Coordinates of C-alpha atoms in Angstrom, one line a residue:
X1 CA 102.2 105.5 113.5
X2 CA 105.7 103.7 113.8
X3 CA 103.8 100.2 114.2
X4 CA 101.3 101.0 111.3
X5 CA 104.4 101.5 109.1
X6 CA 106.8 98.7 110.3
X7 CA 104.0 96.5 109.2
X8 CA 103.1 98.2 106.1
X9 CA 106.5 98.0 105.1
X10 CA 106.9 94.3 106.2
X11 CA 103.7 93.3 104.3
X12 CA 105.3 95.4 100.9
X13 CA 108.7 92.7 101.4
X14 CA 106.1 89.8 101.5
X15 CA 104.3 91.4 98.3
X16 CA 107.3 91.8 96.3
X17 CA 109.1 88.4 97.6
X18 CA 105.5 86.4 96.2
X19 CA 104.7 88.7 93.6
X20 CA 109.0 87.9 92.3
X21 CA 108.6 84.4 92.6
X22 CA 105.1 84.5 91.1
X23 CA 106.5 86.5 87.7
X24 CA 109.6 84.1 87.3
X25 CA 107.2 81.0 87.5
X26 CA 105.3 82.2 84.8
X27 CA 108.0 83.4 82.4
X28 CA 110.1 80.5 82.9
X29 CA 106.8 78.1 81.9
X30 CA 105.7 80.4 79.3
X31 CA 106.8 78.9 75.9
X32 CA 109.9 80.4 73.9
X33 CA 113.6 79.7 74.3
X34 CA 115.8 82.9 75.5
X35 CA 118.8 80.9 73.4
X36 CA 117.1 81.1 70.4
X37 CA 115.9 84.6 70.3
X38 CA 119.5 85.0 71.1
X39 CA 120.5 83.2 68.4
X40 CA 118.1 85.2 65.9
X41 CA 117.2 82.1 64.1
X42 CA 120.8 81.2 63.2
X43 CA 121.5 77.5 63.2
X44 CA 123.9 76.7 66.0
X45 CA 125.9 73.4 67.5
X46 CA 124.3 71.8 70.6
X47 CA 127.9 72.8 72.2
X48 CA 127.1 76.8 70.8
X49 CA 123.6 76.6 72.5
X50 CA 124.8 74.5 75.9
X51 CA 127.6 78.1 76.2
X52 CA 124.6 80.8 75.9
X53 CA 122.6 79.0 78.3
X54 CA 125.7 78.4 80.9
X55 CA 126.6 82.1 80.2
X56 CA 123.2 83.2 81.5
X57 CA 122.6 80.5 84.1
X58 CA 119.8 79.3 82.0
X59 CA 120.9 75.5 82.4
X60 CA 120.5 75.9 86.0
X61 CA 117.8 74.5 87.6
X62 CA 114.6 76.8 88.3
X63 CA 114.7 77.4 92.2
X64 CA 119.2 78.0 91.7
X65 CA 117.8 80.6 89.1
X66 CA 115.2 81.9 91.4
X67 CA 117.4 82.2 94.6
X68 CA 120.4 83.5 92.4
X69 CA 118.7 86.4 91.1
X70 CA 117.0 87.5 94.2
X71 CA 120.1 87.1 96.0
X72 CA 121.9 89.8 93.0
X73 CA 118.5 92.0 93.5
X74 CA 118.7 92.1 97.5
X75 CA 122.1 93.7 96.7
X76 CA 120.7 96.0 94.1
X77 CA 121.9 94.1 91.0
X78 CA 119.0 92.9 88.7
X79 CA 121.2 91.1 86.8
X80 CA 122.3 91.7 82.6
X81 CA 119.6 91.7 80.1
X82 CA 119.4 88.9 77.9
X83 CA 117.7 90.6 74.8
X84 CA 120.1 94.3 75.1
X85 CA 122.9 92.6 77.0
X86 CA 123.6 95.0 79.5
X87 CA 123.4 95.9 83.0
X88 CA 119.1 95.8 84.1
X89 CA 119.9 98.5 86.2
X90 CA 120.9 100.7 83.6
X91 CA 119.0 99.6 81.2
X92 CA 116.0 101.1 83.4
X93 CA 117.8 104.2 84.6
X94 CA 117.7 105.4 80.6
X95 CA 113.7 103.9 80.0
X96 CA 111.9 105.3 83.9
X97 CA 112.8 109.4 82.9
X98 CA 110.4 108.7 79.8
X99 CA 108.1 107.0 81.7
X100 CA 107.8 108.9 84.7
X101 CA 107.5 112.6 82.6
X102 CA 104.4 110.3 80.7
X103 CA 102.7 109.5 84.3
X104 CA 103.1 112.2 86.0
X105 CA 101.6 114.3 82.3
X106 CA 98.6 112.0 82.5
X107 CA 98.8 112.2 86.5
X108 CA 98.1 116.4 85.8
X109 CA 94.9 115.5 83.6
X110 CA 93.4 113.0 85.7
X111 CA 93.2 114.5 88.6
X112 CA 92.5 118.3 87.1
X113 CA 90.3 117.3 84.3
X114 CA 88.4 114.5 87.0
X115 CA 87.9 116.5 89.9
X116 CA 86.8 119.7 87.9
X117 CA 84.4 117.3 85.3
X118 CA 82.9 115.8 88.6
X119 CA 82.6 119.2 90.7
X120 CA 81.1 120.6 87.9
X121 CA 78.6 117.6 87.2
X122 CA 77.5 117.6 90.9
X123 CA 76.8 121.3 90.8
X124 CA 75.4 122.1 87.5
X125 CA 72.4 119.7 87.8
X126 CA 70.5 119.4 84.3
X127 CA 71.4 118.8 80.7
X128 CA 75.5 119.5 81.6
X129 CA 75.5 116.4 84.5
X130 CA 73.5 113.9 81.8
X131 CA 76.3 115.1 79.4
X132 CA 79.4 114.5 81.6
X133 CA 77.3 110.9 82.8
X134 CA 77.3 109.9 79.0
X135 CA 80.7 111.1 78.2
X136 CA 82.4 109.5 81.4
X137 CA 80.7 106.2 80.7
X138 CA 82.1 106.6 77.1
X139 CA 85.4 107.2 78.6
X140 CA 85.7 104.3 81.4
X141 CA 84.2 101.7 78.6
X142 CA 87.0 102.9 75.8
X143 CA 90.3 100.8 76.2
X144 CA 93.6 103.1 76.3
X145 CA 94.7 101.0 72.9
X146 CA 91.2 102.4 71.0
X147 CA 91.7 105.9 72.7
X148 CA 95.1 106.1 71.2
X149 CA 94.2 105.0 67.4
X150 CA 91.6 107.6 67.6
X151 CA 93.9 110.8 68.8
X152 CA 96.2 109.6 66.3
X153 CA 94.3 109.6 63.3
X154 CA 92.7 112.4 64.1
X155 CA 94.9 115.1 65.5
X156 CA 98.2 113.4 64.2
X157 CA 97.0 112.1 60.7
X158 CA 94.2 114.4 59.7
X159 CA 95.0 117.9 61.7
X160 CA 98.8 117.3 62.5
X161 CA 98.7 119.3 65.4
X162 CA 100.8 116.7 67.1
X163 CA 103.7 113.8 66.0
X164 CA 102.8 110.9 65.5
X165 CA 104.3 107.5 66.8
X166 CA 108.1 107.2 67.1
X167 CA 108.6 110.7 66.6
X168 CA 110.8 112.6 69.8
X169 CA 110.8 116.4 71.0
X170 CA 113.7 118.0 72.2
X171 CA 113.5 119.8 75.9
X172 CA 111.0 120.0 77.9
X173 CA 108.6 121.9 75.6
X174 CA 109.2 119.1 72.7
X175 CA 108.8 116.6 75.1
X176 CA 105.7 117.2 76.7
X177 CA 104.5 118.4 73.3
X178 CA 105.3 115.0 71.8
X179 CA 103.7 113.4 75.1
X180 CA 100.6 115.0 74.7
X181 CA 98.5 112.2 73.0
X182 CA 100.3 109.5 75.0
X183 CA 99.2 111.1 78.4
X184 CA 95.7 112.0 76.9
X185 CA 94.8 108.1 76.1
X186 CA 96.4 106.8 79.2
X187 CA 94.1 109.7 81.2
X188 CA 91.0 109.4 79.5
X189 CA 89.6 106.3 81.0
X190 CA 90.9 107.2 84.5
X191 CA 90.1 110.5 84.9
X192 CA 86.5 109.5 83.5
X193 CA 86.2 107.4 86.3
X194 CA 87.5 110.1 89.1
X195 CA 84.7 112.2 87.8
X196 CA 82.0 110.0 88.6
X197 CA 83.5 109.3 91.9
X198 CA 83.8 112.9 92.4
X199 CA 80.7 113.7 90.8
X200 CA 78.9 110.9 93.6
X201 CA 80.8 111.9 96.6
X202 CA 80.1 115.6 96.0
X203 CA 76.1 114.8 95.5
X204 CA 76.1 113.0 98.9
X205 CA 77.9 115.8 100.6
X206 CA 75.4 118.3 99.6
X207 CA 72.6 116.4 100.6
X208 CA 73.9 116.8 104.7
X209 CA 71.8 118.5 106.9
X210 CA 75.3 120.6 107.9
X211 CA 75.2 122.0 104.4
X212 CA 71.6 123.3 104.7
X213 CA 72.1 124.6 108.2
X214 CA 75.1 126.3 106.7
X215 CA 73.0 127.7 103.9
X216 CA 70.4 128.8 106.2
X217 CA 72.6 130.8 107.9
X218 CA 73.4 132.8 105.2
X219 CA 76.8 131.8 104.4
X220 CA 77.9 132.4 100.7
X221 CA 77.4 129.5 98.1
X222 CA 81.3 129.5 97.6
X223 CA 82.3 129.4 100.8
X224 CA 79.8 126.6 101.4
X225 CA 81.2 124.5 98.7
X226 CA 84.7 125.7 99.6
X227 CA 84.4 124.6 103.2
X228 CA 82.1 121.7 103.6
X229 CA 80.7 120.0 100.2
X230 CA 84.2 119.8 99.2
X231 CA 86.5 118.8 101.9
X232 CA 83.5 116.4 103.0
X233 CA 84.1 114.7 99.5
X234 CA 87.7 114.7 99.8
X235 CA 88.2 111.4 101.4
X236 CA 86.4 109.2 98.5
X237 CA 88.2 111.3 96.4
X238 CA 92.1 110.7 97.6
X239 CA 91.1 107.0 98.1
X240 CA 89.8 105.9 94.7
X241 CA 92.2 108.9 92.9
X242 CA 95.4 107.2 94.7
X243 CA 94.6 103.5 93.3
X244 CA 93.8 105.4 90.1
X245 CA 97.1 106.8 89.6
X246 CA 98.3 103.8 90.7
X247 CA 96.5 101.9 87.7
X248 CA 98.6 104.4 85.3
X249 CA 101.9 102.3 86.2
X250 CA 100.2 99.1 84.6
X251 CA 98.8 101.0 81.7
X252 CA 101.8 102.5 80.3
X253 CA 102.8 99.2 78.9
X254 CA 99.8 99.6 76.0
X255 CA 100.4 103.2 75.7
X256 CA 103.8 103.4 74.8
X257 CA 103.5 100.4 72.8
X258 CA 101.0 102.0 71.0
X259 CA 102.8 105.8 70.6
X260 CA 106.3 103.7 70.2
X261 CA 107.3 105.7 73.1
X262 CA 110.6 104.5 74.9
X263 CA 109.8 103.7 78.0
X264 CA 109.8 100.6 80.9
X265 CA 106.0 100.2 79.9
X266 CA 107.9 99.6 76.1
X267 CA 110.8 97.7 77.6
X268 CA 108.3 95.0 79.5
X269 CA 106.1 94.4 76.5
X270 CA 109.9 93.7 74.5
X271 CA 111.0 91.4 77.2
X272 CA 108.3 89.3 77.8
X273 CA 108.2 88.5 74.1
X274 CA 112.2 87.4 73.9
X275 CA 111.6 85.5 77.5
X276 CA 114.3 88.3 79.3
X277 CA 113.9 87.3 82.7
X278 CA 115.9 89.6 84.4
X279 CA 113.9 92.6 82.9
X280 CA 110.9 91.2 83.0
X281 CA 111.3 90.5 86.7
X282 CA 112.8 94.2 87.5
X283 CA 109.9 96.3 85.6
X284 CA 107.5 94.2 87.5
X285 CA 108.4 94.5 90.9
X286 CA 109.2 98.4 90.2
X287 CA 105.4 98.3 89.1
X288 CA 104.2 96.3 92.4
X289 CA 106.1 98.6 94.5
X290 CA 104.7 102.2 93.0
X291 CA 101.2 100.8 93.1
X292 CA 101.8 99.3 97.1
X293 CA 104.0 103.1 97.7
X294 CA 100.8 104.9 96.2
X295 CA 98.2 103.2 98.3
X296 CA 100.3 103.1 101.5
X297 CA 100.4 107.6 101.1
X298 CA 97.0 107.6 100.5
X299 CA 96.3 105.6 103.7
X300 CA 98.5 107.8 105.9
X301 CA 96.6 110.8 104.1
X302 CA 92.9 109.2 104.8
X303 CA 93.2 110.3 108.4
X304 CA 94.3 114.1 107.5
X305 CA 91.9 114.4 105.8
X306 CA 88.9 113.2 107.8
X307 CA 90.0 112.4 111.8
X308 CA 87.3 109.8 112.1
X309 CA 89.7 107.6 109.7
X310 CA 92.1 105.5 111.7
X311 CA 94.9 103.8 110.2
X312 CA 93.9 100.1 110.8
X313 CA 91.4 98.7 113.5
X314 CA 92.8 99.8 117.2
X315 CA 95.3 102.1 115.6
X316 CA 95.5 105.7 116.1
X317 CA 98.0 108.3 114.2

């Protein structure tokens, strides 16, 4: 187990090192001029220009910008934002409470409203499993953007049962009450697609000969389910469910775009328009590292789950 995780952890530095470098290539190519979004369209003297630029070490050359930035970061400090002007690190402490309240709210639904959609497909056989196969295939094909103009102008515009865009609750009751639609159109096309994974992985565990000779015997349908369709179907279950979750880091970008919710997914979309490095850079490789975080658990809970799992070939837990 100690091995296993020195090199997990060693191949997450080599992730987030490429996947740094990777990021700053591409904003720093992408067209735009940080000094000019600075300057909001006012005219300003080469000399004005040259200072912004020297003030945020954007007149240095690429790889000095590079190195300087992930020598700040190995140290914790993500440098100052160009487009808010402040600290990066503080800028994300005020935007990742939002955020993580809206994940962990459309964490709940995918994994409740997946598992149960998919039990209940794989044991209610019939017009209910054709129904939850046509409403899951709906749901993986919609786009989170389309999911969240419908629940707006439906149960924010027509039945008002919940704010709209831009509005904010107060506590935790407002909150989640104002989070509602945001969590339901990040959720929908996930948990549509833990459904049919649970839906599959339950239908092959009930075709095992254990589960007839269990049957056979005479022990109770619950108990049956309970003990051996279900935990057999766990493993596909955790795997796919973990990368799913995982897959709700990337999506909250369009999502709270969409709601105007103020959150990193809200901040990234921002900085990549006004070429803000620093941020960009930080939201990204807090993105890279929940999704490598996510998959590493679920690979140290594959072998709890099922014994026959090993942690890598010639590894044992």
């Amino acid at each position: 187990m100690t091995r296993y995780l020195l090199g997990r952890l060693l191949g997450l530095a080599a992730v987030l090192l490429v996947t740094s470098f990777l990021v700053f290539s591409a904003v720093h190519l992408a067209p735009g001029d940080p000094v000019s979004f600075l300057l909001k369209g006012h005219p300003a003297t080469p000399e004005a220009r040259a200072a912004i630029a020297a003030q945020y070490h954007l007149d240095d050359p690429f790889l000095v910008q590079y190195l300087k930035w992930l020598g700040g970061a190995l140290h914790g400090d993500f440098g100052r934002s160009i487009q808010f002007r402040q600290d990066v690190t503080a800028l994300l402490g005020s935007r990742l409470p939002g955020t993580a309240l809206l994940i962990g709210y459309a964490a709940v639904l995918v994994c409740v409203g997946g598992v149960l959609t998919g039990a209940l497909a794989a044991l209610r056989r019939g017009p209910l499993d054709r129904l939850v196969l046509i409403g899951t295939g709906v749901a993986t094909a919609t786009p989170p953007f389309v999911t969240a103009i419908g629940l707006v102008s439906l149960f924010a515009v027509q039945l008002g049962w919940f704010p709209g865009p831009g509005s904010t609750g107060t506590g935790l009751a407002g909150r989640l009450h104002q989070l509602t639609l945001p969590a339901f159109a990040l959720a929908l096309t996930l948990a549509g697609l833990l459904a049919r994974v649970t839906r599959s992985a339950m239908l092959d565990e009930l075709a095992r000969e254990h589960v007839e000779v269990a049957r056979s015997r005479g022990v109770p349908e619950r108990a049956v389910i309970r003990r051996h369709v279900l935990r057999g179907a766990l493993g596909p279950i955790v795997t796919v469910g973990g990368t799913t979750l995982a897959g709700l880091l990337v999506s909250t970008s369009i999502v709270e775009t969409a709601f105007n919710v103020t959150g990193v997914g809200q901040l990234l979309v921002q900085s990549v328009t006004a070429k803000d490095l620093p941020v960009v850079q930080a939201v990204t490789l807090l993105i890279v590292l929940g999704f490598v975080l996510v998959n590493l658990l679920v690979d140290l809970l594959a072998p709890l789950i099922d014994p026959r799992v090993a942690l890598a070939p010639g590894d044992t837990a």
